[in-house]
mmCIF file of C-alpha atoms in Angstrom:
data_model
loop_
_atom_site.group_PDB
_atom_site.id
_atom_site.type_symbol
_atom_site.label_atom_id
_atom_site.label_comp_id
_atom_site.label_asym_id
_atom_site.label_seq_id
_atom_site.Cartn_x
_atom_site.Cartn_y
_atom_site.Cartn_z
ATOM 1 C CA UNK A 1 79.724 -141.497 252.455
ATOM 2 C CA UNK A 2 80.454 -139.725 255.546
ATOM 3 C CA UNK A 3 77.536 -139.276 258.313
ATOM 4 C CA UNK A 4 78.448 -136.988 260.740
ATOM 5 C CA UNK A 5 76.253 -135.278 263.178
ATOM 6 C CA UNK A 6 76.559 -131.426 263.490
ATOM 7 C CA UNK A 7 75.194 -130.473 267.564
ATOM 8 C CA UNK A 8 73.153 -126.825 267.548
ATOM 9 C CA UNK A 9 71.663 -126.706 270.384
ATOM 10 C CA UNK A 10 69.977 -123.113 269.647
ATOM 11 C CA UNK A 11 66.284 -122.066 270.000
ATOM 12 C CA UNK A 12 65.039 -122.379 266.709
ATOM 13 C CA UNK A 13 63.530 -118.324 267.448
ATOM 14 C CA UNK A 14 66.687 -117.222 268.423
ATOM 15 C CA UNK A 15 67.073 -114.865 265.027
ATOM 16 C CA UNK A 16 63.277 -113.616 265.212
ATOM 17 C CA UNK A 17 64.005 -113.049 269.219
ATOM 18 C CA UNK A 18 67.158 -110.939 267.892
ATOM 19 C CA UNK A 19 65.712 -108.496 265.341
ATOM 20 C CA UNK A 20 62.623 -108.284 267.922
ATOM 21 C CA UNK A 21 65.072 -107.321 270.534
ATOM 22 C CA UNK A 22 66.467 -104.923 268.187
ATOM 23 C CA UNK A 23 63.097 -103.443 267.430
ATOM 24 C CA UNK A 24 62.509 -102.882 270.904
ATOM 25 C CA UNK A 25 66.179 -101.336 271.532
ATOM 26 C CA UNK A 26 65.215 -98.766 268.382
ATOM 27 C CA UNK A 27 61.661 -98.038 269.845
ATOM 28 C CA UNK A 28 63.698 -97.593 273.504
ATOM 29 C CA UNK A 29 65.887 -94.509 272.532
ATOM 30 C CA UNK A 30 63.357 -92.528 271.227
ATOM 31 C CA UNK A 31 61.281 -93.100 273.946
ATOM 32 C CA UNK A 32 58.725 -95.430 272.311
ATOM 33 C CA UNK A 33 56.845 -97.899 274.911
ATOM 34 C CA UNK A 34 55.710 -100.621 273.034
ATOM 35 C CA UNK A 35 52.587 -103.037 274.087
ATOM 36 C CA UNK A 36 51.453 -106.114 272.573
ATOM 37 C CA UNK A 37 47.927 -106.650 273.355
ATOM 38 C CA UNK A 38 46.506 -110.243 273.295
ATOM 39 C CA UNK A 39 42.979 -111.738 274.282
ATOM 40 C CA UNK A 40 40.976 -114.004 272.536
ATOM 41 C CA UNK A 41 38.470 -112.760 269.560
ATOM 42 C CA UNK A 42 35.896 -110.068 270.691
ATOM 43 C CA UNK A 43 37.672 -109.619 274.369
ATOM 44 C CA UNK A 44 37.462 -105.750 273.268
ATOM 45 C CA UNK A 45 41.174 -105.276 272.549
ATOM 46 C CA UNK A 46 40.385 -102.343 269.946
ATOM 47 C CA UNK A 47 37.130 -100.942 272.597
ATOM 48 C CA UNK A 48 39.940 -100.897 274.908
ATOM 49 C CA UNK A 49 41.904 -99.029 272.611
ATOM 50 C CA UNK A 50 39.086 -96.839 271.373
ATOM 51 C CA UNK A 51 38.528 -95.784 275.015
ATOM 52 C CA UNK A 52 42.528 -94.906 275.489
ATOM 53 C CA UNK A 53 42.844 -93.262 272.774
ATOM 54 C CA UNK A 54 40.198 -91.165 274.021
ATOM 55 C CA UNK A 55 41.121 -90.541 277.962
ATOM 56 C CA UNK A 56 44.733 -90.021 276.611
ATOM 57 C CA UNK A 57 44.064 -87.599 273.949
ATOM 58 C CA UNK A 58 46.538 -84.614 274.163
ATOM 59 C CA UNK A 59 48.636 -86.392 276.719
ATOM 60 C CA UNK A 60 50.491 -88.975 274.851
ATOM 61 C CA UNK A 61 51.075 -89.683 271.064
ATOM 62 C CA UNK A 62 50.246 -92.645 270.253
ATOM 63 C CA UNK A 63 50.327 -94.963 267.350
ATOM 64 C CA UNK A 64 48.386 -98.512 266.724
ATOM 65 C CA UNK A 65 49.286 -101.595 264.469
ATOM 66 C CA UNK A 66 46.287 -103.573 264.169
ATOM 67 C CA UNK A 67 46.340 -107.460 263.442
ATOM 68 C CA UNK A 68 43.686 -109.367 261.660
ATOM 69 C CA UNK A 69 43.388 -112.485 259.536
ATOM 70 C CA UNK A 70 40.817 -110.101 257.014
ATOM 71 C CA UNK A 71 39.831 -106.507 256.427
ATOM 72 C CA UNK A 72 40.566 -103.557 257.623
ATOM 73 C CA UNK A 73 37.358 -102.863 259.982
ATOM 74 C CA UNK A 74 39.471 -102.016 263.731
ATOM 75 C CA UNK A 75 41.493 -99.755 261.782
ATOM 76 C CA UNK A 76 38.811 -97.938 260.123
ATOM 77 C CA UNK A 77 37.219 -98.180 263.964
ATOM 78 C CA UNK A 78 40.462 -96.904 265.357
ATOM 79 C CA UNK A 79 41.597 -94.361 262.243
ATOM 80 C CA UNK A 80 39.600 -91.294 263.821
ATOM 81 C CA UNK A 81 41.241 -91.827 267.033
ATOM 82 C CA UNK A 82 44.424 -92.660 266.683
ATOM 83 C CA UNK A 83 47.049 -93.146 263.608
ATOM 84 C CA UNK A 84 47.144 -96.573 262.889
ATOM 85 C CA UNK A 85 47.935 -99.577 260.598
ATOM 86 C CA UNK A 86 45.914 -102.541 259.461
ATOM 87 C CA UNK A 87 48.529 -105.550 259.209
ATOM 88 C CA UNK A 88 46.323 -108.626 257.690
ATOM 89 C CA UNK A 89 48.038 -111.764 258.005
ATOM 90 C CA UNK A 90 45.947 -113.485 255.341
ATOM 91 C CA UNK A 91 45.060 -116.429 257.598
ATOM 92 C CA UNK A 92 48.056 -116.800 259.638
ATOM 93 C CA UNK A 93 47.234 -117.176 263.729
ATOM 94 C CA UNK A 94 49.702 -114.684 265.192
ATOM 95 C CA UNK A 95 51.728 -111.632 264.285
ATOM 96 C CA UNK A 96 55.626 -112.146 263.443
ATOM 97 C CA UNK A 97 58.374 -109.324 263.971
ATOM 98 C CA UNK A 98 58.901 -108.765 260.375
ATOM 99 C CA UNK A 99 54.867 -108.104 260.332
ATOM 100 C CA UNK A 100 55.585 -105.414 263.103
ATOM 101 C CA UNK A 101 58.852 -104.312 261.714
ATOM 102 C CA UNK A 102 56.682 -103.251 257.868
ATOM 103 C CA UNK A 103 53.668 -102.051 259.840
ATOM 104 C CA UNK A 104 55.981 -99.662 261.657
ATOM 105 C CA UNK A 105 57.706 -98.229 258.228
ATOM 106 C CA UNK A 106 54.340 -98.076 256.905
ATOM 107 C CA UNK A 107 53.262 -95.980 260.130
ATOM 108 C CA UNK A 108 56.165 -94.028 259.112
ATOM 109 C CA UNK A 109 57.796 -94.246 262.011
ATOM 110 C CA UNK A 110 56.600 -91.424 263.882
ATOM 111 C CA UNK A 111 57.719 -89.801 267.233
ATOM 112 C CA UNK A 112 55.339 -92.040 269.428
ATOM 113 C CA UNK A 113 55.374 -91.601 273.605
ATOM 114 C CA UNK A 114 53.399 -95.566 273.207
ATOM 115 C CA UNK A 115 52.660 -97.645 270.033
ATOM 116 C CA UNK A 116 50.158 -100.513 270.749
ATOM 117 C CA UNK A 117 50.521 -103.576 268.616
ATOM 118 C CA UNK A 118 46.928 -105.283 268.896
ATOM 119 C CA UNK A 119 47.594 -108.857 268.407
ATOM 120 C CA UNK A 120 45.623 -111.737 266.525
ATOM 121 C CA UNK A 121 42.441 -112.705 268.583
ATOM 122 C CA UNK A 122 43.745 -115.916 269.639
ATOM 123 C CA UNK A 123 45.089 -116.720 273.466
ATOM 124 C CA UNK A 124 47.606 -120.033 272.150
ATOM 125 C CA UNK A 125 49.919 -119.028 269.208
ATOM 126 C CA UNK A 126 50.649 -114.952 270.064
ATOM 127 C CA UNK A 127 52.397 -115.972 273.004
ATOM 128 C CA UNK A 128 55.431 -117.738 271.354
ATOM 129 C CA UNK A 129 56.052 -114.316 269.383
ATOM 130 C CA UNK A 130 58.315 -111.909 270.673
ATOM 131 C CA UNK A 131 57.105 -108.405 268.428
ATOM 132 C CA UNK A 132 59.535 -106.235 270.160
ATOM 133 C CA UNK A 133 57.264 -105.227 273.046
ATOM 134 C CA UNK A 134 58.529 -103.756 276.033
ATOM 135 C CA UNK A 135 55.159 -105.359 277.513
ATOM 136 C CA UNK A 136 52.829 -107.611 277.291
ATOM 137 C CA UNK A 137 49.073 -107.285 278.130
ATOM 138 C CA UNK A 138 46.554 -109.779 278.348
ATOM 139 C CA UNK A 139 43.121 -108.958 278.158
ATOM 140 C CA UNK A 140 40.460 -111.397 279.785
ATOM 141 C CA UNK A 141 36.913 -110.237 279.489
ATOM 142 C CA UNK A 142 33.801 -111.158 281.773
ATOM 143 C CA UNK A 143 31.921 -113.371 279.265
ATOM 144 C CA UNK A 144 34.722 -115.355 278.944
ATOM 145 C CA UNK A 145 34.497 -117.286 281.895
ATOM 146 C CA UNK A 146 36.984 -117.496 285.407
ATOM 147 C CA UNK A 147 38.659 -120.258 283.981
ATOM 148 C CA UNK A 148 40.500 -119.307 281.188
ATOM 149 C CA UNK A 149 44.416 -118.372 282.782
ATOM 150 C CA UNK A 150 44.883 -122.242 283.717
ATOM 151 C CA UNK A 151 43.458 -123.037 280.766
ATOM 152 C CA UNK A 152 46.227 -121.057 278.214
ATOM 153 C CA UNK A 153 49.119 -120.748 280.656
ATOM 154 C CA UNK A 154 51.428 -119.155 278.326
ATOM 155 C CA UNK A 155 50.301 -116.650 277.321
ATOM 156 C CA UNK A 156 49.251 -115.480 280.682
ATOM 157 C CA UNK A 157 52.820 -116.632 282.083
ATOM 158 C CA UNK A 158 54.545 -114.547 279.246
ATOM 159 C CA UNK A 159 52.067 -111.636 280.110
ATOM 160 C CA UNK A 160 53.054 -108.527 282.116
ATOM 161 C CA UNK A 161 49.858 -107.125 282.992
ATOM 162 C CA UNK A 162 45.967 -108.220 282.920
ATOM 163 C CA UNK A 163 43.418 -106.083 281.807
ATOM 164 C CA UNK A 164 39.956 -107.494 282.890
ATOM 165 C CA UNK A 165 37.148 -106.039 280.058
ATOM 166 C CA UNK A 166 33.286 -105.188 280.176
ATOM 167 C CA UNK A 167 33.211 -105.834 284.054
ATOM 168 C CA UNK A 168 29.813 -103.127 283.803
ATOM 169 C CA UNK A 169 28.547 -106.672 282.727
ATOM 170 C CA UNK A 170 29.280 -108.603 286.133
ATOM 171 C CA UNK A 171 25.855 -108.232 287.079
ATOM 172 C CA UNK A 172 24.882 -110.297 284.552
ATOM 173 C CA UNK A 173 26.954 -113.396 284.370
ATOM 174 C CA UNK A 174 28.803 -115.789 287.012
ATOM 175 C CA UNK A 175 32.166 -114.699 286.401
ATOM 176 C CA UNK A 176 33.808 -114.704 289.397
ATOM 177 C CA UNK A 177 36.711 -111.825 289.598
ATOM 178 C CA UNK A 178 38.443 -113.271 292.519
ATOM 179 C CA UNK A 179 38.888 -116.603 291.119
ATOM 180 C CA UNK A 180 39.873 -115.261 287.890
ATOM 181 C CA UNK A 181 42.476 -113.404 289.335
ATOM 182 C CA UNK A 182 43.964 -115.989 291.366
ATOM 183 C CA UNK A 183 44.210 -118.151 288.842
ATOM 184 C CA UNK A 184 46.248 -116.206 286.793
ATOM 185 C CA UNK A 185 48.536 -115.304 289.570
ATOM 186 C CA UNK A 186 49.296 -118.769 290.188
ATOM 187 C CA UNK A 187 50.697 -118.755 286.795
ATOM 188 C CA UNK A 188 52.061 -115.224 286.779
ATOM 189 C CA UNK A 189 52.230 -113.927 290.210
ATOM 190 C CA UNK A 190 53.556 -110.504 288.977
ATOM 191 C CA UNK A 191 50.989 -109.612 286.789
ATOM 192 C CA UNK A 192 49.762 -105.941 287.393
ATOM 193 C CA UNK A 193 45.591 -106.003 286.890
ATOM 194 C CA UNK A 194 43.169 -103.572 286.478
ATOM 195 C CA UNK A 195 39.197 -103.897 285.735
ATOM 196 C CA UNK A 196 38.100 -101.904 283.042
ATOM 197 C CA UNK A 197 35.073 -101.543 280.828
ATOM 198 C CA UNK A 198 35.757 -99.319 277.694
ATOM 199 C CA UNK A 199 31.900 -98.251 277.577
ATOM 200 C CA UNK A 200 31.473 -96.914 281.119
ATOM 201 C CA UNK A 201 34.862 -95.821 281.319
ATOM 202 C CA UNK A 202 35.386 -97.410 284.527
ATOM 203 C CA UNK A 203 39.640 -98.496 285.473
ATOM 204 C CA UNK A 204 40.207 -96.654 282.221
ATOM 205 C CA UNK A 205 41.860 -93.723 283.828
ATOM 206 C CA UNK A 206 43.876 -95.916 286.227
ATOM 207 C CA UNK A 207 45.021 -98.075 283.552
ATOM 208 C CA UNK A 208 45.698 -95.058 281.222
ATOM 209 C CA UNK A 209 47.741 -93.610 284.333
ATOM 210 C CA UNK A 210 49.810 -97.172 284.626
ATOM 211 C CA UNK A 211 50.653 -96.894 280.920
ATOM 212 C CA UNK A 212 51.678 -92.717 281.604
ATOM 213 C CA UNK A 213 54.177 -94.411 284.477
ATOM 214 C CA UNK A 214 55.277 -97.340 282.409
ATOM 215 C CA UNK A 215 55.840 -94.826 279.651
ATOM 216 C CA UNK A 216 57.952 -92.169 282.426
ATOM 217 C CA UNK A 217 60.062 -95.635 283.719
ATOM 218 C CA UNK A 218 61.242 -96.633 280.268
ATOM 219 C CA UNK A 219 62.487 -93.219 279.403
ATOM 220 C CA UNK A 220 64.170 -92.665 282.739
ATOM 221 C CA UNK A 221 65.812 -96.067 282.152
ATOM 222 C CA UNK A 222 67.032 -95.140 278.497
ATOM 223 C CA UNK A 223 68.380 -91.906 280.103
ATOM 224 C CA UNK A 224 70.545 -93.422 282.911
ATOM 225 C CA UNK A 225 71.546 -95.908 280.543
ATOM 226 C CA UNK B 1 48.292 -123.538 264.480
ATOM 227 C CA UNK B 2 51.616 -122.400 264.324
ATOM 228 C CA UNK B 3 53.538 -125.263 264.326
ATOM 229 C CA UNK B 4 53.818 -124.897 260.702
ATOM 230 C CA UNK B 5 55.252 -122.266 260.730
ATOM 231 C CA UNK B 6 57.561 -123.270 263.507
ATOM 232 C CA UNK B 7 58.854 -126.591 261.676
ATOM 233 C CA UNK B 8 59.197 -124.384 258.357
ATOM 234 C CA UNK B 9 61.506 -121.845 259.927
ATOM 235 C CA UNK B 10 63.379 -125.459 261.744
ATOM 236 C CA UNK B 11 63.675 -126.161 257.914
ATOM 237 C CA UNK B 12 65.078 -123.246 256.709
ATOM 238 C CA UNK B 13 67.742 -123.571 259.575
ATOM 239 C CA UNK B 14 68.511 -127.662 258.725
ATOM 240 C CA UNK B 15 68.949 -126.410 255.128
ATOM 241 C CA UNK B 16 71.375 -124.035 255.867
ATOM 242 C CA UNK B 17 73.391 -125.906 257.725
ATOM 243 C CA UNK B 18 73.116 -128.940 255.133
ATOM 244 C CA UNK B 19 74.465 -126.333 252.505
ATOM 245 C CA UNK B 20 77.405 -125.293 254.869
ATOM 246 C CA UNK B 21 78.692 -128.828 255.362
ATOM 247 C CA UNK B 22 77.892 -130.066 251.558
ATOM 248 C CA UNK B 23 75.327 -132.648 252.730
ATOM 249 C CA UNK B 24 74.487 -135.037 250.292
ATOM 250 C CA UNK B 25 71.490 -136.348 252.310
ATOM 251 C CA UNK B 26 70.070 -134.943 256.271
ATOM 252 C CA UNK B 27 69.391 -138.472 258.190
ATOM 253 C CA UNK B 28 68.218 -137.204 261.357
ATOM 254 C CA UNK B 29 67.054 -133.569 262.901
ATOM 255 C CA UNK B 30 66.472 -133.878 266.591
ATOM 256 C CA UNK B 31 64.151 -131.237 268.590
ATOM 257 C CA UNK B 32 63.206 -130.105 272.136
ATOM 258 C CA UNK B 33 60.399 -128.973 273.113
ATOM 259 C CA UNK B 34 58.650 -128.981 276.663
ATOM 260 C CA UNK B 35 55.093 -127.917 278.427
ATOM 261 C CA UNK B 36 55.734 -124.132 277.851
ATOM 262 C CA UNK B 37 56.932 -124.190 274.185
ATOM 263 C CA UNK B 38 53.129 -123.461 273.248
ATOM 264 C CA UNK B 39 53.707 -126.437 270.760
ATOM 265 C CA UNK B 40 51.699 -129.547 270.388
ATOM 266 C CA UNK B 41 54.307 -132.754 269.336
ATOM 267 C CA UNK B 42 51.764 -134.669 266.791
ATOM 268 C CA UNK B 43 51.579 -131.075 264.983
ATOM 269 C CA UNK B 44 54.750 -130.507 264.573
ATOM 270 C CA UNK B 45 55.458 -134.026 263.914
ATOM 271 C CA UNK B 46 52.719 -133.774 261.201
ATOM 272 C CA UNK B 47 54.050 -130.440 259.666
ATOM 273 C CA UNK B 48 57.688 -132.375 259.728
ATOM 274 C CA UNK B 49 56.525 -135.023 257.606
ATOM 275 C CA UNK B 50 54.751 -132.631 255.079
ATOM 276 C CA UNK B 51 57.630 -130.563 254.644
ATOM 277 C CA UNK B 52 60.979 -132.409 255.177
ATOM 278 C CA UNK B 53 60.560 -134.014 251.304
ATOM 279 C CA UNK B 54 62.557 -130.942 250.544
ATOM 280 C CA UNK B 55 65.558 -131.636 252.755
ATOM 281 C CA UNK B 56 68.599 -133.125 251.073
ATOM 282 C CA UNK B 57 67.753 -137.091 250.946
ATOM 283 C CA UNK B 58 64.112 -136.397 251.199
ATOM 284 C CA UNK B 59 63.792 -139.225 253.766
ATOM 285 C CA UNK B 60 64.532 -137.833 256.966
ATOM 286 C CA UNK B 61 63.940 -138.659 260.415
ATOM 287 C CA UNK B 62 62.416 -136.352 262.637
ATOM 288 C CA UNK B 63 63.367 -136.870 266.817
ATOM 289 C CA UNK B 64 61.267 -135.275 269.269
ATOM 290 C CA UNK B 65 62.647 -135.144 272.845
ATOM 291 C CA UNK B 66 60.616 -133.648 275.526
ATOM 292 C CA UNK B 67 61.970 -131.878 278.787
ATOM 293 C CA UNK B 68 60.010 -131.111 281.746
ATOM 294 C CA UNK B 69 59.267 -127.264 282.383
ATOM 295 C CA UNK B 70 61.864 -126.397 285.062
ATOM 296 C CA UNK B 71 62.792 -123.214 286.761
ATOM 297 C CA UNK B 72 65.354 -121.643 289.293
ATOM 298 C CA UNK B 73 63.696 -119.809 292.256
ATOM 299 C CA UNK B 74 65.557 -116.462 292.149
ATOM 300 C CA UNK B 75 65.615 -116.508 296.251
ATOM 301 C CA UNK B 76 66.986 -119.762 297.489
ATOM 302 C CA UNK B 77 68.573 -120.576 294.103
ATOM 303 C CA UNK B 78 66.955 -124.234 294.151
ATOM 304 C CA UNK B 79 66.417 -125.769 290.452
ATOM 305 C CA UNK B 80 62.416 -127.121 290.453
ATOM 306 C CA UNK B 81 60.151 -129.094 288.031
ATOM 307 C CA UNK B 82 56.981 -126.937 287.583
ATOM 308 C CA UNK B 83 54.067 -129.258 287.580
ATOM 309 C CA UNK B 84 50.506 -128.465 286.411
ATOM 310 C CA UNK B 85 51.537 -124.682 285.535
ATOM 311 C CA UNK B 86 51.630 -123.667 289.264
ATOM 312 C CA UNK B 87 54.581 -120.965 288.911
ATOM 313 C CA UNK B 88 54.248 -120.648 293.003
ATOM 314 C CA UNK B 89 57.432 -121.954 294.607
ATOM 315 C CA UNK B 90 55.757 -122.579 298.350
ATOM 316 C CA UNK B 91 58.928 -123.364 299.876
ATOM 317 C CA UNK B 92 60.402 -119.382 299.206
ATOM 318 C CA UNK B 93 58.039 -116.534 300.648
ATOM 319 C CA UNK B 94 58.905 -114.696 297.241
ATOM 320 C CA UNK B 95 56.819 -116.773 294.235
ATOM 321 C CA UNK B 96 59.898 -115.560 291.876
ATOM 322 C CA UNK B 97 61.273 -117.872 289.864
ATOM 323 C CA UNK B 98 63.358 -117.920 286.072
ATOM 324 C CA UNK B 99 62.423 -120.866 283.744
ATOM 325 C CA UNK B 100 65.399 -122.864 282.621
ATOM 326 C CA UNK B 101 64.280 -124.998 280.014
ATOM 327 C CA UNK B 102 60.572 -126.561 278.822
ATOM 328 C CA UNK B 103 59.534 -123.311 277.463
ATOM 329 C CA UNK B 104 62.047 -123.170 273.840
ATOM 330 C CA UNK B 105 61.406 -124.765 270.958
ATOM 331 C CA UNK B 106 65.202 -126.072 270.374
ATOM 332 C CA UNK B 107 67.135 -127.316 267.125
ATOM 333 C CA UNK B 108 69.718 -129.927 269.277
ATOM 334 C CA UNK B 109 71.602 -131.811 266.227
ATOM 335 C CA UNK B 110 71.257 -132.920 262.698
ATOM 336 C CA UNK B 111 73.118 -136.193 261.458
ATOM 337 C CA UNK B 112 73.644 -135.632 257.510
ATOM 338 C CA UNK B 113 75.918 -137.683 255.153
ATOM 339 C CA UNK B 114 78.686 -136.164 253.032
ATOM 340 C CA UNK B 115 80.468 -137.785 250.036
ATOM 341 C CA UNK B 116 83.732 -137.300 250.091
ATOM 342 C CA UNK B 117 85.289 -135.361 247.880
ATOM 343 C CA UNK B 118 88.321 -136.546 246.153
ATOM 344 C CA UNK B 119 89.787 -133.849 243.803
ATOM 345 C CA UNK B 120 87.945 -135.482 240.698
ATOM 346 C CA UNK B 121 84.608 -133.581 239.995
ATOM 347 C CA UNK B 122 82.158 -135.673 237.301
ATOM 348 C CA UNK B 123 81.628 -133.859 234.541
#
């Protein structure tokens, strides 16, 4: 017998981190933003998408893959909107690339300007997934409470922008924007935020015009490269 | 939740490298993981001892070593411990800063035994 130890040293993601990376590089020359949208359960993730789909209408196409641990009700919400794709995990807490990658094919890979992968509702596991996003967007709504960045500072470190939901509610409760804010710029201190509520329609055309830019900078980039 | 299928996909990678160098039994697997890797240690600990039966040996040791979450401010270039998840480096005007390590979930080595071979195969 021979023991001999055999040093790695690699992150045990690298591989899913590759083929996402590759996903992203595909979705990049033909001009495909990709977002990954993450919140906890009932933050209004597909609202917010409801209310894009609808203020971007004509402008963009656009394409959703839906995550859920059962049925198929967002994409039924979202189908006369929007094309979309129910991926159901079957009890599993966050969506994988290979989820993304089948979800996609079953789309059938369509000429998209943005496709929006709506995560698991679930603010710990999702952030440790790479799905080939170009960004990631947290969503943080008013009845969760102020407190919540500190509390999952992943996913909120990992997170490109912050989308605060249902702020026609403020009235209402003692959620405190400022401190919200600030504590998720102490985490992430380049976070772009907006304040939205999908059933007023207030912030939705700002943040559908910051998705229109986001969309115009990663096809200027593809082009120069 | 995930750690499952964190230590499952550590597996698969042990496995494969048991196959490449013939092990006839994997001793030891040792891990990083810091304050960012979104992991918690008893979980993955847990998950290690429900699944590692199927490693080569099926008595395998599982070493966990934890790194603090550190970072490199992009402007002054100084290497810093993040405490508390405050990503604000105070000494810089600009709060940019790259993580360095505390944030991966990393496979460092794995101790196996080999027999060696000596031309004669048993029947």
């Amino acid at each position: 017998m021979t023991k001999t130890t055999i040093r790695v040293n690699r992150d045990i993601q690298a591989e899913k981190r590759e083929r996402a990376a590759a996903f992203r590089e595909k979705l990049s020359r033909q001009g495909t933003l990709v977002l990954n949208l993450v919140s906890s359960p009932g933050t209004g993730k597909t609202a917010l998408l409801e209310a894009i789909a609808k203020e971007l209408k004509g402008r963009l196409r656009m394409g959703v893959l839906v995550g859920d641990l059962a049925t198929d009700r967002d994409a039924q919400r979202l189908a006369p909107l929007i094309p979309v794709e129910q991926l159901t995990t079957g009890g599993a807490c966050h969506l994988e690339i290979s989820l993304v990658e089948q979800g996609w094919q079953k789309l059938g890979e369509p000429e998209l300007d943005i496709l929006f992968i709506e995560n698991i509702g679930n603010l710990v596991c999702p952030a440790s997934h790479d799905l080939g996003e170009h960004m990631r967007v947290s969503l943080l709504s008013t009845t969760e409470g102020d407190d919540k960045p500190g509390k999952y500072p992943k996913m909120f470190r990992t997170s490109d922008a912050l989308v605060l939901t249902k702020i026609d509610l403020l009235p209402y409760l003692p959620f405190r924007v400022e401190a919200a804010i600030e504590d998720a710029r102490l985490i992430q201190p380049d976070l772009d935020i907006f304040h939205t509520s999908a059933i007023t329609t207030e912030g939705i055309p700002d943040w559908c015009e910051y998705l229109e830019q986001q969309r115009q900078k990663l096809v200027a980039s593809v082009q120069t490269s | 939740m995930h750690e499952f299928s964190l230590v499952k996909s550590l597996l698969r990678q042990v496995n494969e490298i048991a196959e490449q160098h013939g092990a006839t039994c994997v001793e030891e697997v040792k891990i990083e993981i810091g304050p960012l890797t979104g992991v918690e240690k008893i979980l993955v600990q847990e998950a290690f001892e429900l699944l590692s039966p199927d490693l080569p040996g099926s008595d395998c040791r599982l070493t966990i070593i934890e790194v603090p979450l550190q970072a490199i401010c992009n402007s002054c270039g100084k290497s810093i411990v993040v405490q508390n998840f405050q990503f604000q480096w105070t000494a810089c005007v600009s709060p940019n800063i790259r993580i360095t390590s505390g944030d991966a979930f990393r496979l460092l080595d794995v101790t196996i035994d080999t027999e060696l071979t000596t031309g004669v195969t048993e029947p």
